[in-house]
C-alpha cells in the first residue's frame, strides 16, 4: 500500500476518536472509497473475530495476511436513521451468500454508525471493461446474476446496480455486491401497499399491474370488475396520468394528478419503468441495470447513458429503441409519449436492435483505429458485421500472430467465440426488454445457453447462514 496522504491520516484519527472501542478492534489503514452517503476505510481486524466467523466470505488471494482485512463503512450523519436502519437490516438478511458482502459487525456511538464488511481486493471497472474477453464477461455476469438471484429470492430490490457497487476481481473471477443504501423490499416498493393495506389511489396505481396479472393470475380492480363497469370510482385512473411530452413540457394547468413512485437509483442505470414513475416496480429494475453494464462491455462505452434528468434519459432510450416501442412502454404505465417536434428520432430506432446499435458504436472506433484487431471489441465487431451481412471479415494477421493460431485452431476459436457472442446478445436483449413483465429474471438468465459452460463449475451457491455470526455493539 502506498503512502497514506496526511489529510486521510487525520480523518482516520478523528474517526477512531469519535467511536470509542474502535481502536481496540480495528486498525485503520487507508481510505478506499467515498460515496454520496459514506466513506469506506480499509482496516485490520485486530481480534480476528470477523475472519473467524465469516471466513468463507473472504477471497483467498494466496496471501494469508489479506484475510485479516475488513472494510469499515462510515455512514454519514446526514443519512436518516431510517435509511441507516434499512441498509443494516437488509445486509443482515443477506448474510447467506458469498456473492453479497455480509454485515460482519456494526458499531455505533451517538450519531456515528460504522458497518464492518470483509475487504475485497477488486479492480476498478474502468480498468478492465474494454479488454475483458467474452469468457471474462460471461464470468462477470454470472457472478453478478448469482448475487442478484440470492438478493431477489429474499424479495429485495437492490435499486443501485452499477459497476462501482459490484466489486469484481477479474483475476479470481469473483464478484461481490455491495451498497444496499437504496435497497428495499419489493413489497414496500409497490406504493399501493403500505403496512399490508392496499391503497389504490390515482397517484399510486399503475396500469401495468393489471397487465402483469393478465399475464399471470387474474386480478380484479374496481375499474374492470363487471359490477363496476361504467361506474368509474374516483380512486381509479380515468385516463393517462400525465403525458411524457418531451417537446412541449407539461401543460400549465394540469388537472390530472402526478404519479408518485420511488425513483431512486443512479442515472444511466435506471429502468424505463423507474423513469416513468411506475408504482409497481419489481426486482426486474436490477436486471435492466445488468443489461446497461453488459452494453458497456460490448460497446466499450462507460458510462453508456449520461443524461442528467429523467426526460433526457427517456430520450436516450428513445434513440436506441425508437418512438414506437417507447410509446408502447409508456402506455403500459398509463402514460402518453410525444416526441413529435424533435428531429433525428426515428419511429423504429435501430432496426437491427441492440446488435446494430453496438455495431455502430464500435464502427466509429474501427474507423479511428483505436482498438487492436485481436481484442474483444474486434471479435464483437467481427461477429456483428458477419451477422448483419453474412460476410466474414478475414482474421487479421495480428490476431493470428498474437495467438499463434493455425487455420484449424482459428476456425475452432471462432466457432466458440461466435457462439458465445450469439448467446451473449440474447442475454442483453432479455435484460434490456422495455416491458418489465417480459424481462427475464436473474434465474432465467442464469439458465440461458450463454452460461452453460459455467453451470458445473460455479453455479452452486452455498446458502447456509449458520456459521455467520453477527456481533452488534453500541
Ligand atoms: N467491502 C469492500 N471492500 C473493498 N472496497 C470496498 C468495500 N466496500 C466498499 N468499497 C469501496 O468503497 C466504495 C464506496 O462504497 P459504497 O458504494 O458502499 O458507498 P456509498 O457511499 O453508498 O457509494 P455511492 O454513493 O457511490 O453509491 C466502493 O465503490 C468501493 O470502491
Tab-separated table of C-alpha atoms and ligand atoms in Angstrom:
chain	number	residue	atom	x	y	z
A	1	UNK	CA	0.000	0.000	0.000
A	2	UNK	CA	1.334	3.415	-0.907
A	3	UNK	CA	1.826	6.326	1.430
A	4	UNK	CA	-1.403	7.470	3.058
A	5	UNK	CA	-1.992	11.232	2.498
A	6	UNK	CA	-1.802	13.324	5.721
A	7	UNK	CA	-5.423	14.518	5.408
A	8	UNK	CA	-6.597	10.873	5.309
A	9	UNK	CA	-4.451	10.043	8.361
A	10	UNK	CA	-6.081	12.953	10.183
A	11	UNK	CA	-9.563	11.812	9.101
A	12	UNK	CA	-8.882	8.284	10.354
A	13	UNK	CA	-7.627	9.606	13.695
A	14	UNK	CA	-10.780	11.660	14.044
A	15	UNK	CA	-12.904	8.588	13.273
A	16	UNK	CA	-11.050	6.427	15.807
A	17	UNK	CA	-11.652	9.086	18.456
A	18	UNK	CA	-15.315	9.562	17.527
A	19	UNK	CA	-16.118	5.881	18.063
A	20	UNK	CA	-14.752	4.577	21.368
A	21	UNK	CA	-13.779	0.910	21.209
A	22	UNK	CA	-12.964	1.027	17.520
A	23	UNK	CA	-9.222	1.246	18.080
A	24	UNK	CA	-9.103	-1.903	20.150
A	25	UNK	CA	-10.783	-3.974	17.432
A	26	UNK	CA	-9.711	-2.423	14.157
A	27	UNK	CA	-6.592	-0.669	12.956
A	28	UNK	CA	-7.482	1.849	10.263
A	29	UNK	CA	-5.088	1.597	7.318
A	30	UNK	CA	-6.354	3.720	4.447
A	31	UNK	CA	-9.382	5.321	2.861
A	32	UNK	CA	-10.585	3.235	-0.075
A	33	UNK	CA	-13.804	4.812	-1.180
A	34	UNK	CA	-16.042	7.784	-0.859
A	35	UNK	CA	-19.658	7.800	-1.939
A	36	UNK	CA	-22.627	10.089	-1.530
A	37	UNK	CA	-23.629	8.507	1.753
A	38	UNK	CA	-20.437	7.154	3.235
A	39	UNK	CA	-16.672	6.932	3.423
A	40	UNK	CA	-15.060	3.496	3.295
A	41	UNK	CA	-11.775	2.575	5.002
A	42	UNK	CA	-9.552	-0.463	4.844
A	43	UNK	CA	-8.704	-1.755	8.308
A	44	UNK	CA	-7.089	-4.684	10.027
A	45	UNK	CA	-9.255	-6.965	12.169
A	46	UNK	CA	-7.102	-6.954	15.323
A	47	UNK	CA	-9.007	-9.602	17.266
A	48	UNK	CA	-9.512	-11.933	14.300
A	49	UNK	CA	-13.177	-12.420	15.292
A	50	UNK	CA	-14.581	-11.253	11.963
A	51	UNK	CA	-12.468	-13.538	9.864
A	52	UNK	CA	-13.222	-16.391	12.273
A	53	UNK	CA	-16.979	-16.039	11.940
A	54	UNK	CA	-17.110	-15.080	8.274
A	55	UNK	CA	-14.155	-16.965	6.840
A	56	UNK	CA	-15.942	-18.255	3.750
A	57	UNK	CA	-16.663	-14.707	2.629
A	58	UNK	CA	-13.028	-13.693	2.390
A	59	UNK	CA	-11.399	-14.100	-1.005
A	60	UNK	CA	-8.254	-16.096	-0.863
A	61	UNK	CA	-5.599	-14.317	-2.843
A	62	UNK	CA	-2.930	-16.711	-1.663
A	63	UNK	CA	-1.759	-14.051	0.772
A	64	UNK	CA	-2.948	-15.107	4.244
A	65	UNK	CA	-2.289	-11.630	5.625
A	66	UNK	CA	-5.022	-10.249	3.339
A	67	UNK	CA	-7.616	-12.322	5.122
A	68	UNK	CA	-7.285	-10.059	8.147
A	69	UNK	CA	-8.570	-7.009	6.320
A	70	UNK	CA	-12.023	-5.558	6.652
A	71	UNK	CA	-13.791	-2.560	5.136
A	72	UNK	CA	-15.282	-0.056	7.565
A	73	UNK	CA	-18.165	1.867	6.064
A	74	UNK	CA	-18.773	5.071	7.981
A	75	UNK	CA	-22.288	6.149	7.204
A	76	UNK	CA	-22.587	9.923	7.131
A	77	UNK	CA	-24.566	11.520	9.936
A	78	UNK	CA	-26.696	13.231	7.290
A	79	UNK	CA	-28.252	9.856	6.412
A	80	UNK	CA	-31.629	9.452	8.068
A	81	UNK	CA	-31.891	6.869	10.875
A	82	UNK	CA	-34.491	5.036	8.773
A	83	UNK	CA	-32.125	4.791	5.858
A	84	UNK	CA	-29.299	3.503	8.048
A	85	UNK	CA	-31.572	1.006	9.768
A	86	UNK	CA	-32.872	-0.149	6.393
A	87	UNK	CA	-29.383	-0.736	4.975
A	88	UNK	CA	-28.089	-2.595	8.042
A	89	UNK	CA	-31.239	-4.648	8.354
A	90	UNK	CA	-31.167	-5.724	4.698
A	91	UNK	CA	-27.467	-6.543	4.927
A	92	UNK	CA	-28.245	-8.692	7.926
A	93	UNK	CA	-30.933	-10.529	5.960
A	94	UNK	CA	-28.446	-11.108	3.148
A	95	UNK	CA	-25.681	-12.792	5.109
A	96	UNK	CA	-26.150	-16.184	3.439
A	97	UNK	CA	-24.443	-15.667	0.090
A	98	UNK	CA	-20.742	-15.306	-0.621
A	99	UNK	CA	-21.659	-13.044	-3.541
A	100	UNK	CA	-23.152	-10.408	-1.255
A	101	UNK	CA	-20.842	-8.573	1.150
A	102	UNK	CA	-22.149	-9.537	4.605
A	103	UNK	CA	-22.514	-7.269	7.579
A	104	UNK	CA	-19.884	-8.729	9.923
A	105	UNK	CA	-20.141	-6.207	12.708
A	106	UNK	CA	-21.682	-2.804	13.369
A	107	UNK	CA	-20.526	-0.075	15.730
A	108	UNK	CA	-22.496	2.915	16.895
A	109	UNK	CA	-21.654	5.814	19.160
A	110	UNK	CA	-24.191	8.664	19.264
A	111	UNK	CA	-24.769	9.585	15.618
A	112	UNK	CA	-21.695	7.720	14.328
A	113	UNK	CA	-22.544	4.432	12.633
A	114	UNK	CA	-19.992	2.047	11.179
A	115	UNK	CA	-20.731	-1.123	9.238
A	116	UNK	CA	-17.965	-3.702	9.040
A	117	UNK	CA	-17.658	-5.836	5.885
A	118	UNK	CA	-14.932	-8.147	4.611
A	119	UNK	CA	-12.389	-6.293	2.488
A	120	UNK	CA	-12.335	-7.440	-1.135
A	121	UNK	CA	-9.358	-6.939	-3.407
A	122	UNK	CA	-11.021	-5.831	-6.632
A	123	UNK	CA	-10.264	-3.995	-9.844
A	124	UNK	CA	-11.980	-0.809	-10.959
A	125	UNK	CA	-14.400	-1.427	-13.832
A	126	UNK	CA	-12.768	1.352	-15.839
A	127	UNK	CA	-9.536	-0.628	-15.865
A	128	UNK	CA	-10.909	-3.786	-17.437
A	129	UNK	CA	-14.231	-3.270	-19.232
A	130	UNK	CA	-12.551	-2.592	-22.573
A	131	UNK	CA	-10.355	-5.662	-22.521
A	132	UNK	CA	-12.256	-8.421	-20.761
A	133	UNK	CA	-12.618	-11.280	-23.258
A	134	UNK	CA	-16.058	-12.744	-23.858
A	135	UNK	CA	-15.350	-15.585	-21.410
A	136	UNK	CA	-14.445	-12.980	-18.798
A	137	UNK	CA	-17.683	-11.082	-19.452
A	138	UNK	CA	-19.539	-14.363	-19.026
A	139	UNK	CA	-17.916	-14.932	-15.640
A	140	UNK	CA	-18.557	-11.341	-14.516
A	141	UNK	CA	-22.243	-11.582	-15.443
A	142	UNK	CA	-22.636	-14.990	-13.897
A	143	UNK	CA	-21.246	-13.706	-10.585
A	144	UNK	CA	-23.477	-10.631	-10.681
A	145	UNK	CA	-26.603	-12.598	-11.603
A	146	UNK	CA	-25.955	-15.160	-8.880
A	147	UNK	CA	-25.692	-12.328	-6.366
A	148	UNK	CA	-28.981	-10.916	-7.666
A	149	UNK	CA	-30.668	-14.292	-7.710
A	150	UNK	CA	-29.953	-14.514	-3.982
A	151	UNK	CA	-30.996	-10.923	-3.235
A	152	UNK	CA	-34.195	-11.284	-5.269
A	153	UNK	CA	-35.026	-14.609	-3.630
A	154	UNK	CA	-35.303	-12.657	-0.365
A	155	UNK	CA	-37.779	-10.278	-2.033
A	156	UNK	CA	-35.233	-7.446	-2.016
A	157	UNK	CA	-34.586	-4.954	-4.838
A	158	UNK	CA	-31.024	-3.560	-4.803
A	159	UNK	CA	-32.041	-0.445	-6.823
A	160	UNK	CA	-28.490	0.707	-7.485
A	161	UNK	CA	-26.814	-1.926	-9.632
A	162	UNK	CA	-23.793	-0.356	-11.308
A	163	UNK	CA	-20.126	-1.305	-11.674
A	164	UNK	CA	-18.964	0.582	-8.564
A	165	UNK	CA	-21.407	-1.428	-6.445
A	166	UNK	CA	-20.216	-4.770	-7.749
A	167	UNK	CA	-16.656	-5.339	-6.610
A	168	UNK	CA	-15.086	-7.654	-9.143
A	169	UNK	CA	-11.709	-9.278	-9.338
A	170	UNK	CA	-11.002	-10.377	-12.939
A	171	UNK	CA	-8.016	-12.392	-11.824
A	172	UNK	CA	-10.010	-14.538	-9.361
A	173	UNK	CA	-13.203	-14.387	-11.460
A	174	UNK	CA	-15.115	-13.421	-8.326
A	175	UNK	CA	-17.508	-10.620	-7.581
A	176	UNK	CA	-19.471	-9.345	-4.635
A	177	UNK	CA	-22.420	-6.987	-4.384
A	178	UNK	CA	-22.131	-4.024	-2.013
A	179	UNK	CA	-24.056	-0.900	-1.060
A	180	UNK	CA	-27.621	-1.643	-0.073
A	181	UNK	CA	-28.225	2.017	0.801
A	182	UNK	CA	-31.098	2.329	-1.669
A	183	UNK	CA	-32.302	-1.253	-1.442
A	184	UNK	CA	-35.841	-2.045	-0.375
A	185	UNK	CA	-38.255	-4.893	-0.005
A	186	UNK	CA	-40.141	-5.447	-3.223
A	187	UNK	CA	-43.405	-5.384	-1.298
A	188	UNK	CA	-42.585	-1.898	0.074
A	189	UNK	CA	-41.618	-0.568	-3.341
A	190	UNK	CA	-45.154	-1.050	-4.516
A	191	UNK	CA	-46.514	2.159	-3.116
A	192	UNK	CA	-50.003	0.772	-3.406
A	193	UNK	CA	-49.237	-1.380	-0.410
A	194	UNK	CA	-48.372	0.205	2.900
A	195	UNK	CA	-48.414	-1.691	6.161
A	196	UNK	CA	-50.069	-4.606	4.423
A	197	UNK	CA	-53.024	-2.492	3.304
A	198	UNK	CA	-53.900	-1.947	-0.314
A	199	UNK	CA	-54.203	1.759	-1.028
A	200	UNK	CA	-55.334	2.299	-4.568
A	201	UNK	CA	-55.368	5.924	-5.485
A	202	UNK	CA	-54.902	7.527	-8.844
A	203	UNK	CA	-51.396	8.729	-7.870
A	204	UNK	CA	-50.051	5.350	-6.981
A	205	UNK	CA	-51.905	2.996	-9.264
A	206	UNK	CA	-50.009	1.838	-12.328
A	207	UNK	CA	-51.986	0.076	-15.056
A	208	UNK	CA	-49.040	-2.236	-15.716
A	209	UNK	CA	-50.179	-4.108	-12.641
A	210	UNK	CA	-53.334	-5.160	-14.470
A	211	UNK	CA	-51.157	-6.111	-17.439
A	212	UNK	CA	-49.000	-8.229	-15.165
A	213	UNK	CA	-51.956	-10.010	-13.660
A	214	UNK	CA	-53.484	-10.622	-17.066
A	215	UNK	CA	-50.257	-12.398	-17.934
A	216	UNK	CA	-50.340	-14.382	-14.727
A	217	UNK	CA	-53.243	-14.825	-12.343
A	218	UNK	CA	-56.260	-12.619	-12.890
A	219	UNK	CA	-56.669	-9.723	-10.518
A	220	UNK	CA	-59.807	-7.661	-10.423
A	221	UNK	CA	-59.715	-3.932	-9.928
A	222	UNK	CA	-62.766	-1.791	-9.350
A	223	UNK	CA	-62.392	-0.332	-12.831
A	224	UNK	CA	-62.540	-3.630	-14.665
A	225	UNK	CA	-64.735	-5.583	-12.306
A	226	UNK	CA	-68.025	-6.477	-14.014
A	227	UNK	CA	-70.025	-4.777	-11.234
A	228	UNK	CA	-68.133	-1.575	-11.653
A	229	UNK	CA	-68.326	-1.364	-15.427
A	230	UNK	CA	-69.238	2.161	-16.400
A	231	UNK	CA	-69.085	3.401	-12.794
A	232	UNK	CA	-65.646	4.932	-12.595
A	233	UNK	CA	-64.702	5.371	-8.961
A	234	UNK	CA	-62.730	8.487	-8.138
A	235	UNK	CA	-59.835	6.401	-6.860
A	236	UNK	CA	-59.246	4.826	-10.244
A	237	UNK	CA	-57.222	6.335	-13.025
A	238	UNK	CA	-59.534	7.696	-15.642
A	239	UNK	CA	-57.009	8.400	-18.368
A	240	UNK	CA	-53.278	8.678	-18.748
A	241	UNK	CA	-51.772	10.213	-15.591
A	242	UNK	CA	-49.552	12.692	-17.271
A	243	UNK	CA	-48.149	12.893	-20.707
A	244	UNK	CA	-44.412	12.480	-21.126
A	245	UNK	CA	-44.343	15.285	-23.621
A	246	UNK	CA	-40.712	15.818	-24.428
A	247	UNK	CA	-41.206	18.750	-26.729
A	248	UNK	CA	-43.862	20.867	-25.154
A	249	UNK	CA	-43.281	20.301	-21.467
A	250	UNK	CA	-46.171	19.772	-19.091
A	251	UNK	CA	-49.466	21.577	-19.567
A	252	UNK	CA	-49.622	24.730	-17.454
A	253	UNK	CA	-52.900	23.906	-15.802
A	254	UNK	CA	-52.510	20.200	-15.295
A	255	UNK	CA	-55.577	18.833	-13.586
A	256	UNK	CA	-54.570	15.195	-13.590
A	257	UNK	CA	-52.615	14.171	-10.522
A	258	UNK	CA	-48.959	13.403	-10.868
A	259	UNK	CA	-47.762	9.865	-10.435
A	260	UNK	CA	-45.736	9.113	-7.358
A	261	UNK	CA	-43.143	6.397	-7.164
A	262	UNK	CA	-39.673	5.658	-5.893
A	263	UNK	CA	-37.195	6.887	-8.493
A	264	UNK	CA	-34.021	6.236	-6.502
A	265	UNK	CA	-31.045	4.882	-8.415
A	266	UNK	CA	-28.123	6.128	-10.453
A	267	UNK	CA	-28.614	7.993	-13.692
A	268	UNK	CA	-27.928	5.941	-16.747
A	269	UNK	CA	-28.808	2.689	-14.973
A	270	UNK	CA	-32.467	3.293	-14.204
A	271	UNK	CA	-35.039	1.107	-15.912
A	272	UNK	CA	-37.727	2.728	-18.083
A	273	UNK	CA	-40.414	1.901	-15.509
A	274	UNK	CA	-38.449	3.853	-12.878
A	275	UNK	CA	-38.127	6.819	-15.258
A	276	UNK	CA	-41.845	6.544	-15.957
A	277	UNK	CA	-42.678	6.564	-12.250
A	278	UNK	CA	-44.276	3.153	-12.241
A	279	UNK	CA	-45.588	2.314	-8.774
A	280	UNK	CA	-45.391	-1.402	-9.430
A	281	UNK	CA	-41.594	-1.648	-9.543
A	282	UNK	CA	-40.029	-5.029	-9.020
A	283	UNK	CA	-36.683	-6.794	-8.867
A	284	UNK	CA	-36.670	-6.503	-12.676
A	285	UNK	CA	-35.308	-2.966	-12.340
A	286	UNK	CA	-31.999	-4.538	-11.250
A	287	UNK	CA	-31.972	-6.752	-14.353
A	288	UNK	CA	-32.256	-3.683	-16.577
A	289	UNK	CA	-29.139	-2.234	-14.890
A	290	UNK	CA	-27.291	-5.512	-15.547
A	291	UNK	CA	-28.162	-5.002	-19.224
A	292	UNK	CA	-26.677	-1.496	-19.161
A	293	UNK	CA	-23.425	-2.909	-17.733
A	294	UNK	CA	-23.342	-5.606	-20.421
A	295	UNK	CA	-23.912	-2.963	-23.078
A	296	UNK	CA	-20.848	-1.123	-21.727
A	297	UNK	CA	-18.736	-4.260	-22.113
A	298	UNK	CA	-19.853	-4.983	-25.648
A	299	UNK	CA	-19.842	-1.437	-26.986
A	300	UNK	CA	-16.824	-0.305	-24.965
A	301	UNK	CA	-18.595	2.774	-23.609
A	302	UNK	CA	-18.698	3.714	-19.964
A	303	UNK	CA	-20.814	5.348	-18.858
A	304	UNK	CA	-23.223	4.292	-21.581
A	305	UNK	CA	-26.056	6.728	-20.832
A	306	UNK	CA	-25.223	10.093	-19.333
A	307	UNK	CA	-28.351	12.227	-19.185
A	308	UNK	CA	-28.839	14.425	-16.196
A	309	UNK	CA	-32.593	14.107	-15.865
A	310	UNK	CA	-35.396	11.623	-16.426
A	311	UNK	CA	-36.689	13.262	-19.596
A	312	UNK	CA	-33.294	13.187	-21.279
A	313	UNK	CA	-32.797	9.620	-20.116
A	314	UNK	CA	-36.047	8.644	-21.825
A	315	UNK	CA	-34.849	10.420	-24.953
A	316	UNK	CA	-31.614	8.435	-24.894
A	317	UNK	CA	-33.620	5.221	-24.725
A	318	UNK	CA	-35.841	6.548	-27.490
A	319	UNK	CA	-32.819	6.997	-29.768
A	320	UNK	CA	-31.942	3.337	-29.328
A	321	UNK	CA	-35.381	1.710	-29.244
A	322	UNK	CA	-37.375	4.184	-31.365
A	323	UNK	CA	-40.591	6.025	-30.566
A	324	UNK	CA	-42.930	3.141	-31.402
A	325	UNK	CA	-41.556	0.874	-28.688
A	326	UNK	CA	-41.211	3.729	-26.190
A	327	UNK	CA	-44.832	4.760	-26.767
A	328	UNK	CA	-45.933	1.205	-26.154
A	329	UNK	CA	-43.835	1.072	-22.995
A	330	UNK	CA	-45.278	4.404	-21.789
A	331	UNK	CA	-48.834	3.243	-22.375
A	332	UNK	CA	-48.120	0.152	-20.298
A	333	UNK	CA	-47.561	2.525	-17.367
A	334	UNK	CA	-50.540	4.694	-18.247
A	335	UNK	CA	-48.573	7.455	-19.924
A	336	UNK	CA	-48.616	9.106	-23.288
A	337	UNK	CA	-45.349	9.701	-25.111
A	338	UNK	CA	-44.916	12.529	-27.556
A	339	UNK	CA	-41.650	13.493	-29.220
A	340	UNK	CA	-43.198	14.778	-32.418
A	341	UNK	CA	-41.294	18.076	-32.508
A	342	UNK	CA	-37.854	16.563	-32.093
A	343	UNK	CA	-35.648	15.879	-35.059
A	344	UNK	CA	-33.474	12.854	-35.576
A	345	UNK	CA	-35.537	10.412	-33.538
A	346	UNK	CA	-36.890	7.614	-35.628
A	347	UNK	CA	-40.006	5.564	-35.162
A	348	UNK	CA	-38.046	2.331	-35.156
A	349	UNK	CA	-34.728	3.265	-33.552
A	350	UNK	CA	-32.046	0.809	-34.574
A	351	UNK	CA	-33.888	-1.628	-36.798
A	352	UNK	CA	-31.311	-4.315	-36.096
A	353	UNK	CA	-31.909	-3.744	-32.375
A	354	UNK	CA	-29.165	-3.514	-29.789
A	355	UNK	CA	-26.781	-5.501	-32.002
A	356	UNK	CA	-26.928	-2.779	-34.641
A	357	UNK	CA	-26.527	-0.072	-32.004
A	358	UNK	CA	-23.351	-1.729	-30.689
A	359	UNK	CA	-22.057	-2.277	-34.217
A	360	UNK	CA	-22.468	1.442	-34.952
A	361	UNK	CA	-20.632	2.442	-31.784
A	362	UNK	CA	-17.779	0.044	-32.476
A	363	UNK	CA	-17.656	1.091	-36.107
A	364	UNK	CA	-16.625	4.577	-35.011
A	365	UNK	CA	-13.682	3.039	-33.188
A	366	UNK	CA	-12.743	0.753	-36.064
A	367	UNK	CA	-12.596	3.812	-38.304
A	368	UNK	CA	-10.490	5.683	-35.786
A	369	UNK	CA	-8.263	2.612	-35.406
A	370	UNK	CA	-8.464	2.883	-31.639
A	371	UNK	CA	-8.523	-0.784	-30.740
A	372	UNK	CA	-6.212	-3.617	-31.665
A	373	UNK	CA	-7.642	-6.106	-34.105
A	374	UNK	CA	-7.177	-9.007	-31.698
A	375	UNK	CA	-9.221	-7.504	-28.890
A	376	UNK	CA	-12.650	-8.411	-27.542
A	377	UNK	CA	-14.030	-5.357	-29.338
A	378	UNK	CA	-12.711	-6.604	-32.640
A	379	UNK	CA	-14.207	-10.036	-32.017
A	380	UNK	CA	-17.554	-8.443	-31.207
A	381	UNK	CA	-17.410	-6.180	-34.228
A	382	UNK	CA	-16.405	-9.040	-36.482
A	383	UNK	CA	-19.299	-11.121	-35.189
A	384	UNK	CA	-21.806	-8.311	-35.628
A	385	UNK	CA	-20.727	-7.495	-39.181
A	386	UNK	CA	-20.833	-11.129	-40.092
A	387	UNK	CA	-24.256	-11.421	-38.522
A	388	UNK	CA	-25.708	-8.485	-40.420
A	389	UNK	CA	-24.068	-9.046	-43.827
A	390	UNK	CA	-23.309	-12.743	-43.731
A	391	UNK	CA	-19.768	-11.921	-44.812
A	392	UNK	CA	-16.862	-12.953	-42.678
A	393	UNK	CA	-14.115	-10.438	-42.057
A	394	UNK	CA	-10.784	-12.096	-42.684
A	395	UNK	CA	-8.987	-12.731	-39.403
A	396	UNK	CA	-6.253	-10.205	-39.024
A	397	UNK	CA	-2.592	-11.082	-39.256
A	398	UNK	CA	-2.023	-9.504	-35.834
A	399	UNK	CA	-4.675	-11.805	-34.409
A	400	UNK	CA	-3.023	-14.916	-35.786
A	401	UNK	CA	0.397	-13.805	-34.655
A	402	UNK	CA	-0.828	-12.753	-31.223
A	403	UNK	CA	-2.495	-16.093	-30.573
A	404	UNK	CA	-0.123	-18.190	-32.651
A	405	UNK	CA	-3.089	-19.885	-34.252
A	406	UNK	CA	-3.079	-22.275	-37.169
A	407	UNK	CA	-6.038	-22.024	-39.560
A	408	UNK	CA	-7.630	-25.018	-37.869
A	409	UNK	CA	-7.325	-23.547	-34.379
A	410	UNK	CA	-8.604	-20.262	-35.683
A	411	UNK	CA	-11.776	-21.839	-37.014
A	412	UNK	CA	-12.358	-23.645	-33.715
A	413	UNK	CA	-11.668	-20.447	-31.820
A	414	UNK	CA	-14.083	-18.511	-33.996
A	415	UNK	CA	-16.853	-21.079	-33.652
A	416	UNK	CA	-16.571	-20.893	-29.902
A	417	UNK	CA	-16.220	-17.157	-29.607
A	418	UNK	CA	-19.026	-16.533	-32.083
A	419	UNK	CA	-21.468	-18.811	-30.390
A	420	UNK	CA	-20.585	-17.031	-27.124
A	421	UNK	CA	-21.346	-13.710	-28.784
A	422	UNK	CA	-24.598	-15.001	-30.165
A	423	UNK	CA	-25.858	-16.116	-26.753
A	424	UNK	CA	-24.432	-13.054	-25.038
A	425	UNK	CA	-26.518	-10.809	-27.287
A	426	UNK	CA	-29.547	-12.858	-26.382
A	427	UNK	CA	-28.862	-12.194	-22.689
A	428	UNK	CA	-28.502	-8.492	-23.498
A	429	UNK	CA	-31.883	-8.420	-25.257
A	430	UNK	CA	-33.501	-10.186	-22.328
A	431	UNK	CA	-32.077	-7.706	-19.824
A	432	UNK	CA	-32.912	-4.631	-21.859
A	433	UNK	CA	-36.522	-5.540	-22.563
A	434	UNK	CA	-38.660	-2.445	-22.079
A	435	UNK	CA	-41.629	-4.304	-20.599
A	436	UNK	CA	-40.585	-5.441	-17.092
A	437	UNK	CA	-43.079	-8.301	-17.152
A	438	UNK	CA	-41.382	-9.752	-20.213
A	439	UNK	CA	-37.850	-9.082	-18.943
A	440	UNK	CA	-36.115	-12.212	-17.660
A	441	UNK	CA	-35.379	-12.874	-14.009
A	442	UNK	CA	-31.838	-13.490	-12.737
A	443	UNK	CA	-32.571	-17.227	-12.529
A	444	UNK	CA	-33.933	-17.365	-16.060
A	445	UNK	CA	-30.851	-15.584	-17.354
A	446	UNK	CA	-28.531	-17.916	-15.476
A	447	UNK	CA	-30.140	-20.888	-17.145
A	448	UNK	CA	-29.603	-19.445	-20.631
A	449	UNK	CA	-27.197	-21.161	-23.036
A	450	UNK	CA	-24.594	-18.426	-22.610
A	451	UNK	CA	-23.797	-19.688	-19.095
A	452	UNK	CA	-23.933	-23.415	-19.881
A	453	UNK	CA	-20.225	-23.998	-19.622
A	454	UNK	CA	-20.139	-22.469	-16.123
A	455	UNK	CA	-23.017	-24.456	-14.687
A	456	UNK	CA	-20.996	-27.332	-13.342
A	457	UNK	CA	-18.072	-25.263	-12.207
A	458	UNK	CA	-19.594	-22.481	-10.168
A	459	UNK	CA	-23.317	-22.011	-10.218
A	460	UNK	CA	-23.724	-23.842	-6.956
A	461	UNK	CA	-24.065	-21.186	-4.295
A	462	UNK	CA	-23.832	-22.431	-0.775
A	463	UNK	CA	-26.614	-20.940	1.264
A	464	UNK	CA	-26.112	-21.934	4.826
A	465	UNK	CA	-26.067	-18.940	7.112
A	466	UNK	CA	-25.157	-20.985	10.150
A	467	UNK	CA	-21.539	-20.041	10.518
A	468	UNK	CA	-22.210	-16.333	10.042
A	469	UNK	CA	-22.471	-14.659	13.402
A	470	UNK	CA	-23.358	-11.034	13.705
A	471	UNK	CA	-21.994	-9.093	16.633
A	472	UNK	CA	-23.697	-5.768	17.204
A	473	UNK	CA	-22.405	-3.417	19.830
A	474	UNK	CA	-23.298	0.061	20.799
B	1	LIG	N1	-16.010	-4.415	1.249
B	1	LIG	C1	-15.289	-3.612	0.480
B	1	LIG	N2	-14.054	-3.965	0.067
B	1	LIG	C2	-13.309	-3.144	-0.707
B	1	LIG	N3	-13.736	-1.927	-1.145
B	1	LIG	C3	-14.981	-1.516	-0.783
B	1	LIG	C4	-15.819	-2.334	0.044
B	1	LIG	N4	-16.987	-1.687	0.227
B	1	LIG	C5	-16.900	-0.533	-0.456
B	1	LIG	N5	-15.703	-0.397	-1.061
B	1	LIG	C6	-15.228	0.739	-1.881
B	1	LIG	O1	-15.872	1.934	-1.439
B	1	LIG	C7	-16.702	2.486	-2.479
B	1	LIG	C8	-17.945	3.140	-1.878
B	1	LIG	O2	-18.694	2.167	-1.154
B	1	LIG	P1	-20.309	2.147	-1.156
B	1	LIG	O3	-20.787	2.053	-2.567
B	1	LIG	O4	-20.754	1.085	-0.219
B	1	LIG	O5	-20.629	3.600	-0.568
B	1	LIG	P2	-21.721	4.710	-0.988
B	1	LIG	O6	-21.451	5.908	-0.118
B	1	LIG	O7	-23.075	4.154	-0.863
B	1	LIG	O8	-21.342	4.982	-2.510
B	1	LIG	P3	-22.199	5.593	-3.720
B	1	LIG	O9	-22.655	6.945	-3.339
B	1	LIG	O10	-21.187	5.616	-4.849
B	1	LIG	O11	-23.311	4.643	-4.015
B	1	LIG	C9	-16.975	1.303	-3.423
B	1	LIG	O12	-17.252	1.705	-4.734
B	1	LIG	C10	-15.648	0.531	-3.317
B	1	LIG	O13	-14.661	1.064	-4.169
